[in-house]
Amino acid sequence: VTTQTETYSAASFTLANGTVVGPQDFQGYIQVAKLPSDNPDARAVYSRSAGAYATSARISGSVQGTSGSYTLEWQKQGDQNKPLLMFGLPHHLETLASGERTDVVLATTTKGYATGILADSWTLTESELAVDVGFAPWRPDGDSGTGESVTSLSSSTQSMLREIAMSELSQNFSEQANQGSLYFDGKALAKFATICYAANDLADDMALSQSGLVKLKEFFALHVDNQMEWPLVYDELWGGVVSSQAYSTGDANADFGNAIYNDHHFHFGYFVYTAAVIAYLDPEWKNDQQNVDWVNMLVRDYANSIPDDPYFPMQRNFDWYHGHSWAHGLTQVDDGKDQESSSEDTMASYAIKMWGQAIGDENMEARGNLMLAVQRRSLNDYYLYADDNSVQPARYTGNRAAGILFENKVDHTTYFGALPEYIQGIHMLPLLPHTPYIRQQTFVQQEWDDYFGDSGLKPATSISGGWRGVVEGNRATIDPVFAYDFFSNASGDFRAEYLDGGASQTWYLAYAAALGGDAGANTKARRDDLTLDGRSAQASGIDGVKTSGENFFGRRSRFGSLRSSRLRQRTSG
């Protein structure tokens, strides 16, 4: 019992027949702990912390080379001479570098068992940051967090890429990138961005790339200028940029509920990634301050690092305690917040990393790298289930993927259907350079055997539509030769209908080639050998990676205000 006045003492309370009896008009806090019957030491552990309680928390972090750390520090009230007893999830215990672990364990609803830790702060470390993952496909070293970017393909593959990219860049950009949906517009823009990148760096055809880049910049500018069908508005009530569609139509769920803050990291992450590619291919583009301000605004909306930003909350989507994002917005549901697509979650972090790199914001790039490392760990505990997963119940891990992870339940389904390719595939797309860093080879092989192999629940050959391409692209992690033959159509099995709205044959072929499908793709380059424009550079810092030991939270870029003259305001909900 912790009182807020000196009138009452802990001795004023008694416990009789399961009922706590105390004086009238009591003001203060009562802490209650359930003692496990099989742990006689639990009472002593709780007693060491009794009277101290957390009221808020701060997050800080730093990166040096390929290692990073983050610290959760709680502010407390009550007995200041006692440490807090806070409970760590399984992924915390794997990286905990401070605090006293106890043998007090509690079952969580969806994340295995939590362990009591006596400390007012935790520092957690990650040692395999994806600093050398760039725009090029990245080939992993087995299941480790290390690998190399593949930037050179054989001449025969380059020839195929040029032909396919020329065809795909002749598609109608307007039909795909101006659909009246932030989600689908963003996916289409990101798709064309990967084609432009592949044409330039992997097919070695700058002219072809630039022909597509002109149109890509045109339709990106449509959004920067807020001239799309449903312009963005600034919501002063909750502090964010949202689609105006819900306000115009009265449908709060329009565009997947963007106006009520559903899926912002998915929607805006595609735009941020696209902007990073544009800035890479045309460095002059980022000299237009409006372009940079608009993209930074999206980053601030879903992944703001400034705790006192007057326009946006800090880290709207990413949860540094749980180690992944939540996609659910404002509405209340009994099962708590949830997230369906773990892969689009990591795409949003990868986008932050690459945008930070493109504009020279080392703190943003460092945050993106650390977020990816934390997600790699947490997702393989809570979302992606290899045979050795000991966190989730054995009767559930056979599903291989979570489906939808809520705070209070895990449901092996999706919001749009229950076909195996939907449930598993929503944790695959979009396939980007960082994908093999997150989705490790052992897991992908086991999932493939159970679901999509010849003897699996839903053999890949029986899947139609865009999900076929997603599944076959995912196959490149474990069988890049087959995937290469499929997307080059050497097998005669490829159809354009196997591409969803965010995917291209150009990128899938380049991706499979780089991961090992092209025997000539044997020239690799690590990040320390490249500058942003791909030219040779002198390595700097630890392991050739720029070093920053400073806390990268709370550091403002020079674009600190909400600057968008074309952004409308919405002052009430």
Coordinates of C-alpha atoms in Angstrom, one line a residue:
V1 CA 0.0 0.0 0.0
T2 CA 1.4 3.4 -1.0
T3 CA -0.5 6.4 0.5
Q4 CA -0.6 9.9 -0.9
T5 CA -1.0 11.4 2.5
E6 CA 0.5 10.8 5.9
T7 CA -3.0 10.1 7.4
Y8 CA -2.9 6.5 6.6
S9 CA -0.2 3.8 6.9
A10 CA 0.1 0.4 5.3
A11 CA -0.9 -1.0 8.7
S12 CA -4.3 0.6 8.3
F13 CA -5.2 -2.2 5.9
T14 CA -6.1 -5.8 6.7
L15 CA -6.8 -8.9 4.6
A16 CA -9.6 -11.1 5.9
N17 CA -11.1 -14.0 4.0
G18 CA -9.8 -12.6 0.7
T19 CA -11.1 -9.1 1.3
V20 CA -8.9 -6.1 1.7
V21 CA -10.4 -3.8 4.4
G22 CA -9.1 -0.2 4.9
P23 CA -10.1 3.2 6.1
Q24 CA -12.6 5.4 4.4
D25 CA -11.5 8.2 2.0
F26 CA -8.2 6.5 1.4
Q27 CA -6.1 8.1 -1.4
G28 CA -3.1 6.2 -2.8
Y29 CA -2.2 2.9 -4.5
I30 CA -2.6 -0.7 -3.6
Q31 CA -0.4 -3.2 -5.3
V32 CA -1.6 -6.8 -5.6
A33 CA 0.5 -9.7 -6.7
K34 CA -0.5 -13.3 -7.3
L35 CA 2.0 -15.6 -5.8
P36 CA 2.7 -18.8 -7.8
S37 CA 2.2 -21.9 -5.7
D38 CA 5.3 -23.6 -7.2
N39 CA 7.7 -20.8 -6.4
P40 CA 8.3 -20.2 -2.6
D41 CA 10.8 -17.4 -3.4
A42 CA 8.3 -15.2 -5.2
R43 CA 7.1 -13.4 -2.1
A44 CA 10.6 -12.2 -1.3
V45 CA 11.0 -11.0 -4.9
Y46 CA 7.8 -9.0 -4.8
S47 CA 8.7 -7.6 -1.3
R48 CA 11.9 -6.2 -2.7
S49 CA 9.9 -4.0 -5.0
A50 CA 6.8 -3.4 -2.9
G51 CA 5.9 0.3 -2.7
A52 CA 7.6 1.3 -5.9
Y53 CA 5.6 1.7 -9.1
A54 CA 6.2 3.0 -12.6
T55 CA 4.4 6.0 -13.9
S56 CA 6.0 6.6 -17.4
A57 CA 8.9 5.5 -19.5
R58 CA 11.6 7.0 -21.8
I59 CA 13.4 5.4 -24.7
S60 CA 16.9 6.1 -25.8
G61 CA 19.2 4.3 -28.2
S62 CA 22.5 4.4 -30.1
V63 CA 24.3 2.6 -32.9
Q64 CA 28.0 1.9 -33.4
G65 CA 28.9 0.0 -36.5
T66 CA 26.9 -3.2 -36.7
S67 CA 25.9 -3.1 -33.1
G68 CA 23.2 -1.1 -31.4
S69 CA 21.4 -0.8 -28.1
Y70 CA 18.3 0.8 -26.7
T71 CA 17.3 1.6 -23.1
L72 CA 13.8 1.6 -21.6
E73 CA 14.0 3.8 -18.5
W74 CA 11.0 4.0 -16.2
Q75 CA 10.0 7.0 -14.0
K76 CA 8.7 5.8 -10.7
Q77 CA 6.8 7.0 -7.6
G78 CA 6.4 5.5 -4.2
D79 CA 9.4 4.1 -2.4
Q80 CA 12.4 5.5 -4.2
N81 CA 14.8 3.2 -2.4
K82 CA 13.4 0.1 -4.0
P83 CA 13.9 -1.1 -7.6
L84 CA 10.9 -1.6 -9.9
L85 CA 9.8 -5.1 -10.7
M86 CA 8.9 -5.1 -14.4
F87 CA 8.3 -8.1 -16.7
G88 CA 10.3 -8.8 -19.7
L89 CA 9.1 -10.7 -22.8
P90 CA 11.2 -13.5 -24.4
H91 CA 12.9 -11.3 -26.9
H92 CA 14.0 -9.0 -24.1
L93 CA 15.7 -11.8 -22.2
E94 CA 17.6 -12.7 -25.3
T95 CA 19.4 -9.3 -25.4
L96 CA 19.1 -8.0 -21.9
A97 CA 22.4 -6.4 -20.8
S98 CA 21.3 -4.8 -17.5
G99 CA 18.9 -5.5 -14.6
E100 CA 18.5 -8.5 -12.2
R101 CA 16.6 -11.4 -13.6
T102 CA 14.4 -13.2 -11.1
D103 CA 12.7 -16.6 -11.2
V104 CA 9.2 -15.0 -11.1
V105 CA 7.4 -15.9 -14.3
L106 CA 4.0 -14.9 -15.6
A107 CA 2.1 -16.2 -18.6
T108 CA 1.2 -13.5 -21.2
T109 CA -1.8 -13.6 -23.5
T110 CA 0.1 -13.9 -26.8
K111 CA 3.9 -13.8 -26.2
G112 CA 4.8 -16.7 -24.1
Y113 CA 6.1 -16.3 -20.6
A114 CA 7.3 -13.0 -19.1
T115 CA 10.1 -12.9 -16.5
G116 CA 10.3 -10.4 -13.6
I117 CA 13.3 -8.1 -13.8
L118 CA 14.4 -5.9 -10.9
A119 CA 15.7 -2.6 -12.3
D120 CA 14.6 0.9 -13.0
S121 CA 15.9 0.6 -16.6
W122 CA 16.8 -2.0 -19.1
T123 CA 19.4 -1.8 -21.7
L124 CA 19.0 -4.3 -24.6
T125 CA 21.7 -4.9 -27.3
E126 CA 21.6 -6.1 -30.9
S127 CA 24.8 -7.1 -32.6
E128 CA 23.9 -7.9 -36.2
L129 CA 22.4 -4.7 -37.6
A130 CA 21.6 -4.8 -41.3
V131 CA 23.9 -1.9 -42.1
D132 CA 25.0 -3.4 -45.4
V133 CA 21.4 -3.9 -46.7
G134 CA 20.9 -1.2 -49.3
F135 CA 18.8 -0.9 -52.5
A136 CA 20.3 -3.9 -54.1
P137 CA 19.1 -7.5 -53.4
W138 CA 20.9 -8.8 -50.3
R139 CA 22.1 -12.4 -50.1
P140 CA 22.3 -13.7 -46.5
D141 CA 24.9 -15.9 -44.9
G142 CA 22.6 -18.7 -43.9
D143 CA 20.4 -17.8 -40.9
S144 CA 22.8 -15.3 -39.5
G145 CA 22.2 -11.5 -39.7
T146 CA 25.1 -11.0 -42.0
G147 CA 25.2 -11.1 -45.8
E148 CA 26.2 -9.1 -48.9
S149 CA 24.4 -6.9 -51.4
V150 CA 24.6 -8.2 -54.9
T151 CA 25.1 -5.4 -57.4
S152 CA 26.3 -7.1 -60.6
L153 CA 24.4 -9.7 -62.7
S154 CA 25.4 -11.6 -65.8
S155 CA 25.0 -10.0 -69.2
S156 CA 22.3 -12.5 -70.2
T157 CA 20.3 -11.6 -67.1
Q158 CA 20.8 -7.9 -67.7
S159 CA 19.5 -8.3 -71.2
M160 CA 16.3 -10.0 -70.0
L161 CA 15.9 -7.3 -67.3
R162 CA 16.1 -4.5 -69.9
E163 CA 13.4 -6.1 -72.1
I164 CA 11.0 -6.8 -69.2
A165 CA 11.6 -3.4 -67.6
M166 CA 11.0 -1.6 -70.8
S167 CA 7.6 -3.3 -71.1
E168 CA 6.6 -2.7 -67.5
L169 CA 7.7 0.9 -67.5
S170 CA 5.3 1.5 -70.5
Q171 CA 2.4 0.6 -68.3
N172 CA -0.2 3.3 -67.4
F173 CA 1.2 4.9 -64.3
S174 CA -2.0 6.9 -63.7
E175 CA -4.2 3.8 -63.5
Q176 CA -2.0 2.3 -60.8
A177 CA -0.5 5.3 -58.9
N178 CA -3.6 7.5 -58.8
Q179 CA -6.3 5.1 -57.6
G180 CA -7.8 7.2 -54.8
S181 CA -6.1 5.0 -52.2
L182 CA -3.0 5.9 -50.2
Y183 CA -2.3 2.2 -49.8
F184 CA -2.6 1.1 -53.4
D185 CA -1.0 4.3 -54.7
G186 CA 2.0 3.8 -52.4
K187 CA 2.3 0.1 -53.5
A188 CA 2.3 1.1 -57.2
L189 CA 4.8 3.8 -56.7
A190 CA 7.1 1.5 -54.8
K191 CA 6.7 -1.1 -57.6
F192 CA 7.8 1.3 -60.2
A193 CA 10.7 2.5 -58.0
T194 CA 12.1 -1.0 -57.8
I195 CA 11.9 -1.3 -61.6
C196 CA 13.7 2.0 -62.1
Y197 CA 16.4 0.9 -59.6
A198 CA 16.8 -2.5 -61.2
A199 CA 17.1 -0.9 -64.7
N200 CA 19.8 1.5 -63.5
D201 CA 22.0 -0.5 -61.2
L202 CA 21.4 -4.1 -62.1
A203 CA 20.6 -3.9 -65.8
D204 CA 23.1 -1.1 -66.3
D205 CA 20.7 0.9 -68.5
M206 CA 20.5 4.5 -67.1
A207 CA 18.5 5.8 -70.1
L208 CA 15.8 3.2 -69.5
S209 CA 15.7 3.9 -65.8
Q210 CA 15.5 7.7 -66.3
S211 CA 12.5 7.2 -68.7
G212 CA 10.6 5.5 -65.9
L213 CA 11.9 7.9 -63.3
V214 CA 10.4 10.9 -65.1
K215 CA 6.9 9.3 -64.7
L216 CA 7.6 8.1 -61.2
K217 CA 8.5 11.6 -60.1
E218 CA 5.4 13.0 -61.9
F219 CA 3.0 10.8 -59.9
F220 CA 5.0 11.2 -56.7
A221 CA 4.6 15.0 -57.1
L222 CA 0.9 14.5 -57.5
H223 CA 0.9 13.4 -53.9
V224 CA 3.4 15.9 -52.7
D225 CA 1.2 18.7 -54.2
N226 CA -1.9 17.1 -52.6
Q227 CA -3.7 16.8 -55.9
M228 CA -4.8 13.2 -55.7
E229 CA -8.6 12.4 -55.5
W230 CA -8.6 12.3 -51.7
P231 CA -6.1 14.9 -50.4
L232 CA -4.3 14.6 -47.1
V233 CA -5.6 16.7 -44.2
Y234 CA -3.9 17.4 -40.9
D235 CA -5.9 16.3 -37.9
E236 CA -5.3 18.6 -35.0
L237 CA -7.3 16.5 -32.6
W238 CA -5.0 13.4 -32.8
G239 CA -1.9 15.0 -34.4
G240 CA -1.5 13.3 -37.7
V241 CA -2.0 13.4 -41.5
V242 CA -4.9 11.4 -42.8
S243 CA -6.9 10.8 -45.9
S244 CA -9.8 13.1 -46.4
Q245 CA -11.9 10.3 -47.9
A246 CA -13.6 9.4 -44.6
Y247 CA -14.6 13.0 -43.9
S248 CA -16.0 13.4 -47.4
T249 CA -17.9 10.0 -47.6
G250 CA -18.7 9.4 -43.9
D251 CA -17.0 6.0 -44.1
A252 CA -14.5 5.8 -41.3
N253 CA -13.1 2.5 -42.8
A254 CA -12.4 4.0 -46.2
D255 CA -8.9 3.2 -47.4
F256 CA -8.5 0.6 -44.7
G257 CA -9.4 3.2 -42.0
N258 CA -6.5 5.6 -42.7
A259 CA -8.5 8.5 -41.2
I260 CA -8.8 6.6 -37.9
Y261 CA -5.1 5.9 -38.0
N262 CA -5.2 2.3 -39.2
D263 CA -2.1 1.0 -41.0
H264 CA -0.3 4.4 -41.3
H265 CA 3.2 2.7 -41.4
F266 CA 2.0 0.5 -44.2
H267 CA 0.5 3.3 -46.3
F268 CA 3.2 5.9 -45.7
G269 CA 6.1 3.4 -45.7
Y270 CA 5.7 2.7 -49.4
F271 CA 5.9 6.4 -50.2
V272 CA 9.0 6.9 -48.0
Y273 CA 10.7 3.9 -49.7
T274 CA 9.8 5.3 -53.1
A275 CA 11.2 8.7 -52.1
A276 CA 14.5 7.1 -51.1
V277 CA 14.9 5.4 -54.5
I278 CA 14.1 8.7 -56.3
A279 CA 16.6 10.6 -54.2
Y280 CA 19.2 7.9 -55.0
L281 CA 18.6 7.9 -58.7
D282 CA 18.3 11.7 -58.9
P283 CA 20.2 13.4 -56.1
E284 CA 19.0 16.8 -57.3
W285 CA 15.4 15.9 -56.5
K286 CA 16.0 16.2 -52.8
N287 CA 17.3 19.7 -53.2
D288 CA 13.6 20.7 -53.6
Q289 CA 12.8 21.4 -50.0
Q290 CA 9.1 20.6 -50.4
N291 CA 9.9 17.0 -51.4
V292 CA 12.0 16.5 -48.3
D293 CA 9.6 18.2 -46.0
W294 CA 6.7 16.1 -47.3
V295 CA 8.5 12.8 -46.9
N296 CA 9.8 13.8 -43.5
M297 CA 6.2 14.6 -42.5
L298 CA 5.1 11.0 -43.3
V299 CA 8.0 9.7 -41.2
R300 CA 7.0 11.9 -38.4
D301 CA 3.5 10.7 -38.6
Y302 CA 4.3 7.0 -38.2
A303 CA 7.8 6.9 -36.7
N304 CA 8.5 10.2 -35.0
S305 CA 11.6 10.2 -32.8
I306 CA 10.9 13.5 -31.0
P307 CA 9.0 13.2 -27.7
D308 CA 7.9 16.9 -27.7
D309 CA 7.0 17.4 -31.3
P310 CA 4.0 19.7 -31.2
Y311 CA 2.5 18.2 -34.4
F312 CA 2.9 14.4 -34.1
P313 CA 3.1 11.9 -31.3
M314 CA 6.3 9.9 -30.7
Q315 CA 6.4 6.5 -32.4
R316 CA 2.7 6.2 -33.3
N317 CA 3.1 2.7 -34.7
F318 CA 6.3 1.0 -33.6
D319 CA 6.2 -0.3 -30.0
W320 CA 9.7 -0.5 -28.5
Y321 CA 8.5 -2.8 -25.7
H322 CA 6.8 -5.4 -27.9
G323 CA 9.5 -5.1 -30.6
H324 CA 7.1 -4.6 -33.5
S325 CA 4.4 -2.2 -34.7
W326 CA 0.7 -2.2 -34.1
A327 CA -1.5 -1.5 -37.2
H328 CA -4.8 -0.8 -35.3
G329 CA -5.9 2.8 -35.0
L330 CA -8.4 4.6 -32.7
T331 CA -11.3 2.2 -32.4
Q332 CA -11.7 0.1 -29.3
V333 CA -11.8 -3.7 -29.7
D334 CA -12.1 -6.4 -27.1
D335 CA -9.0 -8.3 -28.2
G336 CA -6.8 -5.2 -28.1
K337 CA -4.5 -3.7 -30.7
D338 CA -3.4 -5.9 -33.6
Q339 CA -1.2 -6.2 -36.6
E340 CA -1.7 -8.5 -39.6
S341 CA 1.3 -8.0 -42.0
S342 CA 4.6 -8.3 -40.2
S343 CA 6.4 -7.9 -43.5
E344 CA 4.9 -4.6 -44.3
D345 CA 5.8 -3.6 -40.8
T346 CA 9.5 -4.3 -41.6
M347 CA 9.1 -2.5 -44.9
A348 CA 8.2 0.6 -43.1
S349 CA 11.4 0.4 -41.0
Y350 CA 13.5 -0.4 -44.0
A351 CA 12.0 2.7 -45.7
I352 CA 13.1 4.9 -42.8
K353 CA 16.6 3.4 -43.0
M354 CA 16.9 4.1 -46.7
W355 CA 15.3 7.5 -46.6
G356 CA 17.7 8.5 -43.8
Q357 CA 20.6 7.2 -45.9
A358 CA 19.4 9.1 -49.0
I359 CA 19.2 12.5 -47.3
G360 CA 22.2 12.0 -45.1
D361 CA 20.3 11.8 -41.8
E362 CA 22.5 9.4 -39.9
N363 CA 20.2 9.3 -36.8
M364 CA 17.2 8.3 -38.9
E365 CA 19.2 5.6 -40.7
A366 CA 20.5 4.3 -37.4
R367 CA 17.0 4.1 -36.0
G368 CA 15.8 2.2 -39.0
N369 CA 18.7 -0.3 -38.7
L370 CA 18.0 -0.9 -35.0
M371 CA 14.3 -1.2 -35.6
L372 CA 14.9 -3.9 -38.2
A373 CA 17.2 -5.8 -35.8
V374 CA 14.6 -5.7 -33.1
Q375 CA 11.9 -6.8 -35.5
R376 CA 14.1 -9.6 -36.8
R377 CA 14.2 -11.0 -33.2
S378 CA 10.7 -10.3 -32.1
L379 CA 9.0 -11.5 -35.3
N380 CA 10.8 -14.8 -35.2
D381 CA 9.5 -15.2 -31.6
Y382 CA 5.9 -14.1 -32.1
Y383 CA 5.0 -14.1 -35.8
L384 CA 7.2 -16.6 -37.7
Y385 CA 7.4 -20.1 -36.3
A386 CA 10.4 -22.3 -37.1
D387 CA 10.6 -25.7 -35.6
D388 CA 12.8 -24.4 -32.7
N389 CA 10.3 -21.8 -31.6
S390 CA 9.8 -22.3 -27.9
V391 CA 7.8 -19.1 -27.2
Q392 CA 4.4 -19.9 -28.7
P393 CA 2.4 -23.1 -27.8
A394 CA 3.5 -26.1 -29.8
R395 CA -0.1 -26.7 -30.9
Y396 CA 0.0 -23.3 -32.7
T397 CA 3.5 -23.1 -34.1
G398 CA 2.6 -25.6 -36.8
N399 CA 0.7 -22.8 -38.5
R400 CA 4.2 -21.3 -39.2
A401 CA 2.8 -17.7 -39.3
A402 CA 0.7 -15.9 -36.8
G403 CA -2.0 -14.7 -39.1
I404 CA -3.3 -11.7 -37.1
L405 CA -1.5 -11.0 -33.8
F406 CA -3.7 -9.2 -31.3
E407 CA -2.8 -8.1 -27.8
N408 CA -5.2 -10.8 -26.4
K409 CA -5.2 -13.5 -29.0
V410 CA -3.5 -14.8 -32.1
D411 CA -5.9 -15.7 -35.0
H412 CA -4.6 -17.7 -38.0
T413 CA -6.5 -15.9 -40.6
T414 CA -6.6 -12.5 -42.4
Y415 CA -9.1 -9.7 -42.6
F416 CA -9.7 -10.6 -46.3
G417 CA -9.9 -14.4 -46.4
A418 CA -8.6 -17.6 -45.0
L419 CA -6.7 -19.2 -47.9
P420 CA -3.2 -20.4 -47.0
E421 CA -1.6 -18.1 -49.5
Y422 CA -3.3 -15.2 -47.9
I423 CA -2.4 -16.0 -44.4
Q424 CA 1.2 -16.9 -45.1
G425 CA 1.7 -14.5 -47.9
I426 CA 0.7 -11.4 -46.0
H427 CA 3.8 -12.0 -44.0
M428 CA 6.0 -12.1 -47.1
L429 CA 5.1 -9.0 -49.2
P430 CA 6.6 -6.8 -50.3
L431 CA 9.8 -8.7 -51.1
L432 CA 12.6 -6.2 -50.8
P433 CA 16.4 -6.4 -50.0
H434 CA 15.8 -6.7 -46.3
T435 CA 13.4 -9.6 -46.6
P436 CA 15.9 -12.4 -46.2
Y437 CA 17.4 -10.6 -43.1
I438 CA 14.0 -11.0 -41.4
R439 CA 12.6 -14.2 -42.9
Q440 CA 15.5 -16.7 -42.3
Q441 CA 16.2 -19.6 -44.6
T442 CA 15.4 -22.4 -42.1
F443 CA 12.0 -20.9 -41.4
V444 CA 11.2 -20.3 -45.1
Q445 CA 12.2 -23.9 -46.0
Q446 CA 10.0 -25.3 -43.2
E447 CA 7.0 -23.1 -44.2
W448 CA 7.5 -24.1 -47.8
D449 CA 7.5 -27.8 -47.1
D450 CA 4.4 -27.6 -45.0
Y451 CA 2.4 -25.3 -47.2
F452 CA 3.6 -24.7 -50.8
G453 CA 5.8 -27.7 -51.7
D454 CA 4.5 -30.6 -53.8
S455 CA 3.2 -32.3 -50.7
G456 CA 2.2 -29.2 -48.8
L457 CA -1.2 -28.0 -47.8
K458 CA -1.5 -25.7 -50.8
P459 CA 1.1 -26.5 -53.5
A460 CA 2.4 -23.3 -55.2
T461 CA 1.3 -24.7 -58.6
S462 CA -2.3 -24.6 -57.4
I463 CA -2.2 -20.9 -56.5
S464 CA -3.6 -18.3 -58.9
G465 CA -3.4 -14.5 -59.1
G466 CA -0.9 -12.2 -57.5
W467 CA -0.4 -14.5 -54.6
R468 CA 1.4 -17.0 -56.9
G469 CA 4.1 -14.4 -57.6
V470 CA 4.5 -13.5 -53.9
V471 CA 4.9 -17.2 -53.0
E472 CA 7.3 -17.9 -55.8
G473 CA 9.3 -14.7 -55.0
N474 CA 9.6 -15.8 -51.4
R475 CA 10.9 -19.2 -52.7
A476 CA 14.0 -17.3 -53.9
T477 CA 15.3 -17.3 -50.4
I478 CA 15.7 -21.2 -50.4
D479 CA 15.6 -22.1 -54.1
P480 CA 16.8 -19.1 -56.2
V481 CA 17.5 -21.2 -59.3
F482 CA 13.8 -22.3 -59.5
A483 CA 12.6 -18.8 -58.8
Y484 CA 14.9 -17.4 -61.5
D485 CA 13.6 -19.9 -64.0
F486 CA 10.1 -19.1 -63.1
F487 CA 10.3 -15.3 -63.4
S488 CA 12.5 -15.5 -66.5
N489 CA 9.8 -17.8 -67.9
A490 CA 12.5 -20.4 -68.7
S491 CA 10.1 -22.9 -67.2
G492 CA 7.2 -21.6 -69.3
D493 CA 5.0 -21.3 -66.2
F494 CA 5.1 -17.5 -65.6
R495 CA 2.0 -15.4 -66.3
A496 CA 1.6 -11.6 -65.9
E497 CA -1.5 -12.3 -63.8
Y498 CA 0.8 -13.7 -61.1
L499 CA 1.9 -10.2 -60.2
D500 CA 0.0 -8.3 -57.6
G501 CA -0.3 -4.5 -57.7
G502 CA 2.9 -3.9 -55.8
A503 CA 5.1 -6.4 -57.7
S504 CA 6.9 -6.5 -61.0
Q505 CA 8.5 -9.3 -63.0
T506 CA 11.6 -7.0 -63.3
W507 CA 12.2 -6.9 -59.6
Y508 CA 11.3 -10.5 -58.9
L509 CA 13.7 -11.7 -61.6
A510 CA 16.5 -9.4 -60.4
Y511 CA 15.9 -10.5 -56.8
A512 CA 16.0 -14.2 -57.6
A513 CA 19.1 -13.7 -59.8
A514 CA 21.0 -11.9 -57.1
L515 CA 20.1 -14.5 -54.4
G516 CA 21.7 -17.2 -56.5
G517 CA 19.6 -17.9 -59.5
D518 CA 22.1 -16.2 -61.8
A519 CA 25.4 -18.0 -61.7
G520 CA 27.1 -14.8 -63.0
A521 CA 25.8 -12.7 -60.0
N522 CA 29.1 -13.2 -58.1
T523 CA 30.2 -9.6 -57.7
K524 CA 29.1 -8.3 -54.4
A525 CA 29.7 -5.0 -52.5
R526 CA 29.3 -4.2 -48.9
R527 CA 28.1 -0.9 -47.7
D528 CA 31.5 0.3 -46.7
D529 CA 32.6 0.0 -50.4
L530 CA 29.9 2.3 -51.7
T531 CA 28.7 5.8 -51.4
L532 CA 25.0 6.7 -52.0
D533 CA 25.6 7.0 -55.8
G534 CA 27.3 3.6 -56.0
R535 CA 30.8 4.9 -56.6
S536 CA 33.9 3.7 -54.7
A537 CA 34.5 5.4 -51.4
Q538 CA 36.9 5.3 -48.6
A539 CA 35.6 3.3 -45.6
S540 CA 35.0 5.2 -42.4
G541 CA 34.0 4.3 -38.8
I542 CA 33.7 0.9 -37.3
D543 CA 33.7 -1.9 -39.8
G544 CA 33.5 0.7 -42.5
V545 CA 30.1 2.0 -41.3
K546 CA 29.6 5.5 -40.0
T547 CA 29.6 5.5 -36.2
S548 CA 27.3 7.4 -34.0
G549 CA 27.3 6.6 -30.3
E550 CA 24.9 9.4 -29.5
N551 CA 21.3 8.9 -28.5
F552 CA 19.3 9.1 -31.8
F553 CA 16.0 9.7 -30.1
G554 CA 14.9 13.3 -29.5
R555 CA 17.2 14.7 -32.2
R556 CA 15.6 17.0 -34.6
S557 CA 16.4 17.3 -38.3
R558 CA 16.6 20.8 -39.7
F559 CA 13.0 20.2 -41.0
G560 CA 11.4 20.6 -37.6
S561 CA 8.0 22.3 -38.4
L562 CA 4.9 21.1 -40.2
R563 CA 5.6 22.6 -43.6
S564 CA 3.2 21.8 -46.4
S565 CA 1.4 24.8 -47.9
R566 CA -1.0 22.5 -49.7
L567 CA -1.9 20.4 -46.7
R568 CA -5.4 21.1 -45.4
Q569 CA -6.3 21.1 -41.7
R570 CA -9.0 19.1 -40.0
T571 CA -9.5 20.6 -36.5
S572 CA -12.1 18.2 -35.1
G573 CA -12.8 14.5 -35.3

